[in-house]
Coordinates of C-alpha atoms and ligand atoms in Angstrom, one line a residue:
M1 CA 128.9 22.8 -96.4
T2 CA 126.1 23.9 -94.1
A3 CA 124.2 21.8 -91.5
W4 CA 121.2 21.3 -93.7
M5 CA 123.4 19.6 -96.4
E6 CA 124.1 16.8 -93.9
R7 CA 120.4 16.0 -93.4
P8 CA 119.0 12.9 -95.2
S9 CA 117.3 13.7 -98.5
M10 CA 113.6 14.4 -98.4
A11 CA 113.3 13.9 -102.1
E12 CA 110.5 11.3 -102.0
A13 CA 108.3 13.4 -99.7
L14 CA 109.0 16.4 -101.8
K15 CA 107.9 14.5 -104.9
E16 CA 104.7 13.5 -103.2
R17 CA 104.0 17.1 -102.1
R18 CA 104.4 18.3 -105.7
R19 CA 102.2 15.5 -107.0
R20 CA 99.5 16.5 -104.6
L21 CA 99.8 20.2 -105.5
A22 CA 99.3 19.2 -109.1
T23 CA 95.9 17.7 -108.2
L24 CA 94.9 21.0 -106.6
V25 CA 96.1 23.7 -109.1
E26 CA 96.1 24.1 -112.8
G27 CA 99.0 25.7 -114.7
P28 CA 102.5 26.5 -113.5
T29 CA 103.6 27.8 -110.1
V30 CA 106.8 29.6 -109.4
L31 CA 108.1 30.0 -105.9
W32 CA 111.1 32.1 -104.8
S33 CA 113.3 31.3 -101.8
G34 CA 114.2 35.0 -101.2
Q35 CA 117.5 36.5 -100.3
S36 CA 119.3 37.7 -97.1
I37 CA 118.7 41.2 -96.0
G38 CA 121.5 43.7 -95.1
R39 CA 121.6 44.6 -91.4
N40 CA 123.5 47.9 -91.7
Y41 CA 125.4 47.5 -95.1
P42 CA 124.8 44.9 -97.8
A43 CA 127.6 42.5 -96.9
N44 CA 126.6 42.3 -93.2
T45 CA 123.4 40.4 -93.4
Y46 CA 120.8 38.9 -91.1
P47 CA 121.0 35.1 -91.2
F48 CA 119.2 33.9 -94.4
R49 CA 115.8 32.2 -93.9
A50 CA 114.2 30.8 -97.0
S51 CA 110.5 31.4 -97.7
S52 CA 108.5 28.6 -96.1
H53 CA 106.4 27.9 -99.2
F54 CA 109.6 27.4 -101.1
L55 CA 111.0 25.2 -98.4
Y56 CA 107.8 23.1 -98.4
F57 CA 108.4 22.0 -102.0
A58 CA 112.2 22.4 -102.4
G59 CA 113.1 21.0 -98.9
V60 CA 116.3 22.9 -98.4
P61 CA 117.1 26.6 -97.9
L62 CA 118.8 27.6 -101.1
E63 CA 119.4 31.3 -101.2
G64 CA 118.4 33.3 -104.3
A65 CA 116.7 30.3 -105.9
A66 CA 113.3 29.7 -107.6
I67 CA 111.4 26.6 -108.4
R68 CA 108.8 26.1 -111.1
L69 CA 106.2 23.4 -110.4
E70 CA 103.8 22.0 -113.0
D71 CA 102.1 18.6 -113.2
G72 CA 104.3 17.3 -110.5
R73 CA 107.5 18.3 -112.2
L74 CA 110.1 20.6 -110.5
E75 CA 112.5 22.8 -112.3
L76 CA 115.2 24.5 -110.2
F77 CA 116.5 28.0 -111.1
L78 CA 119.7 28.9 -109.4
D79 CA 123.0 30.6 -110.4
E80 CA 126.3 28.9 -109.8
P81 CA 128.2 30.8 -107.1
G82 CA 130.8 33.2 -108.6
P83 CA 134.6 32.7 -108.0
A84 CA 134.7 35.0 -105.0
Y85 CA 132.0 33.0 -103.2
A86 CA 134.2 30.1 -102.1
L87 CA 136.8 32.6 -100.9
W88 CA 134.5 34.1 -98.3
H89 CA 131.9 31.4 -97.7
G90 CA 133.5 28.1 -98.6
E91 CA 132.8 25.5 -101.3
V92 CA 129.1 24.6 -101.9
P93 CA 127.6 22.0 -104.2
G94 CA 126.8 23.2 -107.7
R95 CA 123.4 23.5 -109.3
E96 CA 123.2 20.0 -110.7
A97 CA 124.1 18.4 -107.3
L98 CA 121.5 20.5 -105.6
A99 CA 119.0 19.6 -108.2
A100 CA 119.7 15.9 -107.6
L101 CA 119.4 16.4 -103.8
I102 CA 115.8 17.8 -104.1
G103 CA 114.8 15.4 -106.9
A104 CA 114.4 18.2 -109.5
D105 CA 113.5 17.2 -113.0
A106 CA 115.7 20.0 -114.6
A107 CA 117.9 22.8 -113.4
Y108 CA 118.7 26.1 -115.1
A109 CA 120.4 29.5 -114.4
L110 CA 118.1 32.2 -113.0
A111 CA 118.2 34.0 -116.3
E112 CA 116.2 31.2 -117.9
L113 CA 113.3 31.7 -115.5
G114 CA 111.9 34.7 -117.4
A115 CA 110.8 32.6 -120.3
R116 CA 109.4 29.9 -118.1
A117 CA 107.5 32.2 -115.7
T118 CA 104.9 33.4 -118.1
G119 CA 101.4 32.9 -116.7
A120 CA 102.6 31.4 -113.4
A121 CA 100.9 31.8 -110.1
T122 CA 103.1 32.7 -107.1
L123 CA 103.1 33.6 -103.4
P124 CA 104.9 36.8 -102.5
V125 CA 108.0 36.4 -100.3
I126 CA 108.6 38.5 -97.3
D127 CA 111.7 40.4 -98.4
T128 CA 110.9 43.3 -100.6
A129 CA 113.9 43.0 -103.0
T130 CA 112.8 39.5 -104.1
R131 CA 109.2 40.5 -104.2
A132 CA 110.1 43.3 -106.7
A133 CA 112.0 40.7 -108.7
Q134 CA 108.9 38.4 -108.6
A135 CA 106.7 41.1 -110.0
Q136 CA 109.2 42.1 -112.7
L137 CA 109.6 38.5 -113.9
L138 CA 105.9 37.8 -113.9
E139 CA 105.2 41.2 -115.5
R140 CA 102.4 42.0 -113.1
A141 CA 101.8 43.6 -109.8
L142 CA 101.7 41.4 -106.7
A143 CA 99.1 41.9 -104.1
A144 CA 100.1 41.9 -100.4
P145 CA 100.4 38.3 -99.2
H146 CA 97.3 38.5 -97.0
E147 CA 95.2 40.1 -99.8
L148 CA 95.9 37.7 -102.8
D149 CA 93.5 37.3 -105.6
G150 CA 93.0 35.3 -108.8
A151 CA 95.4 32.4 -109.5
D152 CA 97.7 33.5 -106.6
R153 CA 94.8 33.1 -104.1
A154 CA 93.9 29.7 -105.6
L155 CA 97.5 28.7 -105.2
A156 CA 97.6 29.9 -101.6
K157 CA 94.5 27.9 -100.8
A158 CA 96.0 24.8 -102.4
V159 CA 99.3 25.2 -100.5
I160 CA 97.4 25.7 -97.2
A161 CA 95.4 22.5 -97.9
L162 CA 98.7 20.7 -98.0
R163 CA 100.6 22.5 -95.2
L164 CA 97.7 22.2 -92.7
S165 CA 98.3 18.5 -92.2
H166 CA 101.9 17.3 -91.8
D167 CA 103.4 14.3 -93.7
E168 CA 105.9 11.9 -92.1
A169 CA 108.9 13.8 -93.4
A170 CA 107.7 17.0 -91.8
L171 CA 106.8 15.3 -88.6
S172 CA 110.3 13.8 -88.3
E173 CA 111.8 17.3 -88.5
L174 CA 109.2 18.8 -86.2
R175 CA 109.9 16.0 -83.6
R176 CA 113.7 16.8 -83.8
A177 CA 113.1 20.5 -83.3
A178 CA 110.8 19.7 -80.3
A179 CA 113.3 17.4 -78.8
V180 CA 116.1 20.0 -78.9
S181 CA 113.7 22.6 -77.4
V182 CA 113.0 20.2 -74.5
V183 CA 116.7 19.9 -73.7
A184 CA 117.0 23.7 -74.0
H185 CA 114.3 24.3 -71.4
Q186 CA 115.8 21.7 -69.1
A187 CA 119.1 23.6 -69.4
G188 CA 117.4 26.9 -68.7
M189 CA 115.8 25.6 -65.5
R190 CA 119.0 24.1 -64.3
V191 CA 121.1 27.3 -64.7
T192 CA 118.5 29.6 -63.1
P193 CA 119.4 29.2 -59.4
K194 CA 123.0 30.4 -60.0
A195 CA 122.2 33.0 -62.7
K196 CA 122.1 36.7 -62.0
Y197 CA 120.4 37.9 -65.2
E198 CA 117.7 36.7 -67.6
S199 CA 120.4 36.8 -70.3
E200 CA 122.3 34.0 -68.7
V201 CA 119.3 31.7 -68.8
R202 CA 118.6 32.7 -72.4
A203 CA 122.3 31.9 -73.3
A204 CA 122.0 28.5 -71.7
M205 CA 118.9 27.7 -73.6
E206 CA 120.0 29.1 -77.0
G207 CA 123.3 27.4 -76.4
V208 CA 121.7 24.1 -76.5
I209 CA 119.9 25.0 -79.8
I210 CA 123.1 26.2 -81.4
A211 CA 125.1 23.2 -80.1
N212 CA 122.6 21.0 -81.9
R213 CA 123.2 22.9 -85.2
M214 CA 119.7 24.4 -85.1
A215 CA 118.5 28.0 -84.9
T216 CA 115.8 29.7 -82.8
A217 CA 112.4 29.6 -84.5
Y218 CA 111.5 33.1 -83.2
G219 CA 112.9 35.7 -80.8
S220 CA 113.3 34.0 -77.4
I221 CA 111.3 35.3 -74.5
V222 CA 113.2 34.7 -71.2
T223 CA 111.9 37.1 -68.6
V224 CA 110.8 37.8 -65.1
H225 CA 108.3 40.2 -66.7
G226 CA 106.1 37.5 -68.4
E227 CA 103.2 40.0 -68.4
V228 CA 104.8 41.6 -71.4
L229 CA 103.6 39.0 -73.9
H230 CA 106.4 39.1 -76.4
N231 CA 109.1 40.6 -74.1
E232 CA 112.5 40.5 -75.8
Q233 CA 114.5 42.2 -73.0
Y234 CA 117.0 40.1 -71.1
H235 CA 118.7 42.5 -68.8
H236 CA 116.6 42.1 -65.6
T237 CA 118.2 40.5 -62.6
L238 CA 116.7 37.3 -61.2
T239 CA 115.5 37.6 -57.6
P240 CA 114.3 34.7 -55.5
G241 CA 110.5 35.1 -55.4
D242 CA 110.3 35.9 -59.1
L243 CA 108.8 33.7 -61.7
L244 CA 110.8 33.3 -64.9
L245 CA 108.8 32.8 -68.1
A246 CA 110.8 31.2 -71.0
D247 CA 109.2 30.9 -74.4
V248 CA 112.0 29.4 -76.5
G249 CA 111.8 27.0 -79.5
A250 CA 114.3 25.5 -82.0
E251 CA 114.0 25.4 -85.7
S252 CA 115.5 22.4 -87.5
E253 CA 118.2 22.8 -90.2
L254 CA 115.4 22.4 -92.8
G255 CA 113.3 25.1 -91.2
W256 CA 110.7 23.2 -89.1
A257 CA 109.7 24.9 -85.9
S258 CA 108.9 24.1 -82.3
D259 CA 107.4 26.5 -79.7
I260 CA 107.6 25.7 -75.9
T261 CA 106.9 27.9 -72.9
R262 CA 107.5 27.0 -69.3
T263 CA 107.3 29.2 -66.2
W264 CA 109.4 28.4 -63.2
P265 CA 110.3 29.9 -59.9
V266 CA 113.8 31.5 -59.7
S267 CA 114.2 30.0 -56.2
G268 CA 113.1 26.6 -57.3
R269 CA 110.0 26.8 -55.1
F270 CA 106.7 28.4 -56.1
S271 CA 105.1 30.6 -53.5
P272 CA 101.6 29.5 -52.5
T273 CA 100.0 32.3 -54.6
Q274 CA 102.2 31.4 -57.6
R275 CA 101.4 27.8 -57.2
A276 CA 97.7 28.4 -57.0
I277 CA 97.6 30.3 -60.3
Y278 CA 100.1 28.0 -61.9
D279 CA 97.8 25.0 -61.3
I280 CA 94.9 26.9 -62.8
V281 CA 96.9 27.6 -66.0
L282 CA 98.0 23.9 -66.0
A283 CA 94.4 22.7 -65.6
A284 CA 93.4 24.8 -68.6
H285 CA 96.3 23.4 -70.6
D286 CA 95.5 19.8 -69.6
A287 CA 91.8 20.1 -70.2
C288 CA 92.4 21.3 -73.8
I289 CA 94.8 18.4 -74.6
V290 CA 92.4 15.8 -73.2
A291 CA 89.5 17.2 -75.2
M292 CA 91.3 17.6 -78.5
K293 CA 90.7 15.1 -81.3
P294 CA 89.7 15.3 -85.0
G295 CA 86.5 17.2 -85.6
I296 CA 86.8 19.4 -82.5
E297 CA 86.6 23.1 -83.1
Y298 CA 89.9 24.9 -82.0
R299 CA 87.8 27.9 -80.9
D300 CA 86.0 25.6 -78.5
M301 CA 89.5 24.6 -77.0
H302 CA 90.1 28.3 -76.5
L303 CA 86.7 28.8 -74.8
L304 CA 87.3 25.7 -72.7
A305 CA 90.6 27.1 -71.5
C306 CA 88.9 30.5 -70.8
T307 CA 86.2 28.7 -68.7
V308 CA 88.7 26.7 -66.7
I309 CA 90.8 29.8 -66.0
A310 CA 87.6 31.8 -65.0
A311 CA 86.5 28.9 -62.7
G312 CA 89.9 28.7 -61.1
L313 CA 89.9 32.5 -60.5
V314 CA 86.4 32.3 -59.0
D315 CA 87.6 29.6 -56.6
L316 CA 90.5 31.9 -55.6
G317 CA 88.1 34.8 -55.0
I318 CA 89.7 36.9 -57.7
L319 CA 86.7 36.7 -60.1
R320 CA 83.1 36.7 -59.0
G321 CA 80.2 35.0 -60.8
K322 CA 79.5 32.0 -62.9
P323 CA 82.6 31.0 -65.1
E324 CA 80.5 30.7 -68.3
D325 CA 79.0 34.1 -67.7
L326 CA 82.4 35.6 -67.0
V327 CA 83.7 34.2 -70.3
E328 CA 80.6 35.5 -72.1
R329 CA 81.5 38.9 -70.8
D330 CA 85.2 38.5 -71.6
A331 CA 86.2 39.0 -68.0
H332 CA 88.7 36.2 -68.2
A333 CA 90.5 38.2 -70.9
L334 CA 91.6 40.7 -68.3
F335 CA 94.1 37.9 -67.3
F336 CA 94.2 35.8 -70.5
P337 CA 94.1 38.2 -73.3
H338 CA 95.6 36.1 -76.1
G339 CA 94.4 33.0 -78.0
I340 CA 94.9 29.5 -76.9
G341 CA 97.5 28.9 -79.7
H342 CA 98.2 28.6 -83.4
L343 CA 99.2 26.4 -86.2
L344 CA 102.9 25.2 -86.1
G345 CA 105.0 24.0 -88.9
L346 CA 107.6 25.7 -91.0
D347 CA 106.6 28.9 -89.4
V348 CA 106.1 29.2 -85.7
H349 CA 102.8 30.8 -86.5
D350 CA 102.4 28.6 -89.5
I351 CA 101.4 30.2 -92.8
E352 CA 100.6 33.5 -91.1
D353 CA 102.2 35.3 -94.0
L354 CA 98.9 34.7 -95.7
G355 CA 97.0 36.5 -93.0
D356 CA 94.1 34.5 -91.6
L357 CA 93.6 32.5 -94.8
A358 CA 95.1 29.4 -93.2
G359 CA 94.1 30.0 -89.6
Y360 CA 90.4 30.7 -90.3
A361 CA 88.1 28.3 -92.1
P362 CA 86.3 29.8 -95.2
G363 CA 83.6 32.2 -94.2
R364 CA 85.0 32.8 -90.7
E365 CA 86.6 36.1 -89.6
R366 CA 88.3 37.4 -86.5
S367 CA 85.9 38.4 -83.7
Q368 CA 85.9 41.9 -82.5
R369 CA 85.5 40.6 -78.9
F370 CA 88.2 41.4 -76.3
G371 CA 88.4 37.7 -75.4
L372 CA 88.4 36.3 -79.0
G373 CA 90.2 38.9 -81.2
Y374 CA 93.6 37.4 -80.8
L375 CA 92.5 33.9 -81.6
R376 CA 94.8 32.9 -84.5
L377 CA 93.2 29.6 -85.4
N378 CA 89.5 29.0 -85.9
R379 CA 89.0 25.7 -87.7
P380 CA 87.9 22.2 -86.9
L381 CA 90.9 20.1 -86.1
A382 CA 92.0 17.3 -88.3
A383 CA 94.5 14.5 -88.0
G384 CA 98.0 15.7 -89.0
M385 CA 97.5 19.2 -87.8
L386 CA 100.1 20.5 -85.3
V387 CA 99.0 23.3 -83.0
T388 CA 100.2 24.9 -79.8
I389 CA 98.2 24.9 -76.6
E390 CA 99.4 27.8 -74.5
P391 CA 97.0 29.2 -71.9
G392 CA 98.4 31.9 -69.6
F393 CA 97.7 34.3 -66.7
Y394 CA 99.1 37.8 -66.8
Q395 CA 98.8 40.9 -64.8
V396 CA 99.2 43.5 -67.5
P397 CA 99.0 47.0 -66.1
A398 CA 97.7 48.5 -69.3
L399 CA 94.7 46.2 -69.1
L400 CA 94.1 46.1 -65.4
D401 CA 94.6 49.9 -64.8
D402 CA 92.4 50.9 -67.7
P403 CA 89.6 53.0 -66.2
L404 CA 87.0 51.8 -68.7
R405 CA 87.8 48.1 -68.0
R406 CA 87.8 48.8 -64.2
E407 CA 84.3 50.2 -64.5
K408 CA 83.0 47.5 -66.9
Y409 CA 84.3 44.7 -64.7
A410 CA 83.7 46.4 -61.3
D411 CA 81.4 43.7 -60.1
A412 CA 83.4 40.8 -61.6
V413 CA 86.8 41.4 -60.1
S414 CA 87.9 41.5 -56.4
W415 CA 90.8 44.0 -56.8
E416 CA 91.6 43.6 -53.2
R417 CA 92.0 39.8 -53.5
L418 CA 93.9 40.2 -56.7
G419 CA 96.4 42.4 -54.8
Q420 CA 97.4 39.4 -52.8
F421 CA 98.7 37.8 -56.0
A422 CA 101.2 40.5 -56.8
D423 CA 104.1 38.0 -57.1
V424 CA 102.3 36.4 -60.2
R425 CA 103.0 38.7 -63.1
G426 CA 103.0 36.3 -65.9
I427 CA 102.6 32.5 -66.3
R428 CA 102.3 30.6 -69.6
I429 CA 102.5 26.9 -70.3
E430 CA 102.9 25.9 -73.9
D431 CA 103.2 22.6 -75.7
D432 CA 103.2 21.4 -79.3
V433 CA 100.2 19.1 -79.9
L434 CA 99.8 16.9 -82.9
V435 CA 96.2 15.9 -83.7
T436 CA 96.1 12.1 -84.5
E437 CA 93.3 9.9 -85.8
T438 CA 92.2 9.1 -82.3
G439 CA 93.2 12.1 -80.2
T440 CA 96.6 13.8 -79.7
E441 CA 100.3 13.3 -79.3
V442 CA 102.2 16.0 -77.4
L443 CA 105.5 16.4 -79.2
T444 CA 107.0 18.3 -76.3
A445 CA 105.7 15.9 -73.6
A446 CA 109.2 15.0 -72.4
L447 CA 109.3 18.4 -70.7
P448 CA 107.3 18.2 -67.4
T449 CA 104.5 20.6 -66.7
Q450 CA 103.6 19.6 -63.1
A451 CA 104.7 22.1 -60.6
E452 CA 106.7 19.7 -58.5
A453 CA 108.6 18.3 -61.5
V454 CA 109.4 21.8 -62.7
E455 CA 110.7 22.7 -59.2
S456 CA 112.9 19.6 -59.2
L457 CA 114.5 20.5 -62.5
V458 CA 115.3 24.0 -61.2
L459 CA 116.5 22.8 -57.8
A460 CA 118.9 20.3 -59.5
G461 CA 121.0 23.4 -60.4
A462 CA 120.9 25.0 -57.0
Ligands
LIG1 N1 106.5 32.0 -79.3 C1 105.4 32.8 -79.8 C2 104.1 32.2 -79.5 O1 104.0 31.4 -78.6 O2 103.1 32.4 -80.1
MN2 MN1 103.0 29.8 -79.5
MN3 MN1 105.7 30.4 -77.7

């Protein structure tokens, strides 16, 4: 048995998702779950993670399975484990029991799929072995997931329409993942004063996630070098005076993600310079959450955060000029080069396997602008959407030491004043925000963001 087998059945929600899909696409759909990938030899694998599109309709992470959906019906294709399986991996329920668990209408061995796959639309999975099997069974080439055409593209758009807004079953899982991540961050703050290395804080945080029978939703970032945006090094020592940036999120047993970042002082007390910048980032975070509601453009949330950050940096004397003009010139992006956030669901960057098809409304494309190019979501917000809000401030040497940028922003930046903030390398504050009919609900609100409250949590471990 695995942890997901002990979760309550989602069968009713799955049935409703299938019914809704049937109103959006014609003809059959076949989705594969994928298979685990060998790390260094075939029997030593990376942990299996089922394809998110499969999970959305099948509910549970069955390895090496496929489902066929048509007119609201679900057929499961899965081989019974061979006799050696139980020896090495333990007993698992058979095909019929699993079919009953997910509310399938019929269940077959995988060999039966060939005859039932003719003419089906599909979405390519991420592992190449399964993708080759998909193409072989469907007897056609598959485009890359972000370049789909024909029936596959129509299916992708239908699945996006469903996955963009979360149903109650999904929200229940997303709340559970968020709650565990909150406890993980509290644990990380508490162990920091006595920890010598980043890795000890990471261990405490991931320990909470593992102890709750969940997994991390992405590679944890726990670093005193927060200016490296996706830093996955954990060997640095912790020194009083450093800020520690932790971007760590749990994924529930059924695959639903959370994504939280907090930044705290190793000593338990922000320095005046750290506190000044922290409060600017927090002001941007809070302004977005207050402004969000259905109908608001997410891009406007990004620009709002950029303007609040630019205004704060002008007040500190780091930037010079009118905040709106600075944002127009992308001067804020010297310090806040990424987007304000992204969709969150089964994937931490939800549905990004399909490129920008989910993140960008039809007819919209990524901007080439320095300050907008990393915006992952550009759609009007609607009730049921879950997004992150994650403004930041970073001193990235590759950006700030670039001679062309130095010249372009010579009048906009006081490099001398900036030099007084050398103890602020990277700050990010990230929460998971559900759009509701009337505004928002922050699923991760139980974890404080106010500087004093964060300091108290750290000092509790001193
Ligand atoms: N944890 C990755 C991100 O925040 O986008
Ligand atoms: Mn994020
Ligand atoms: Mn994150």
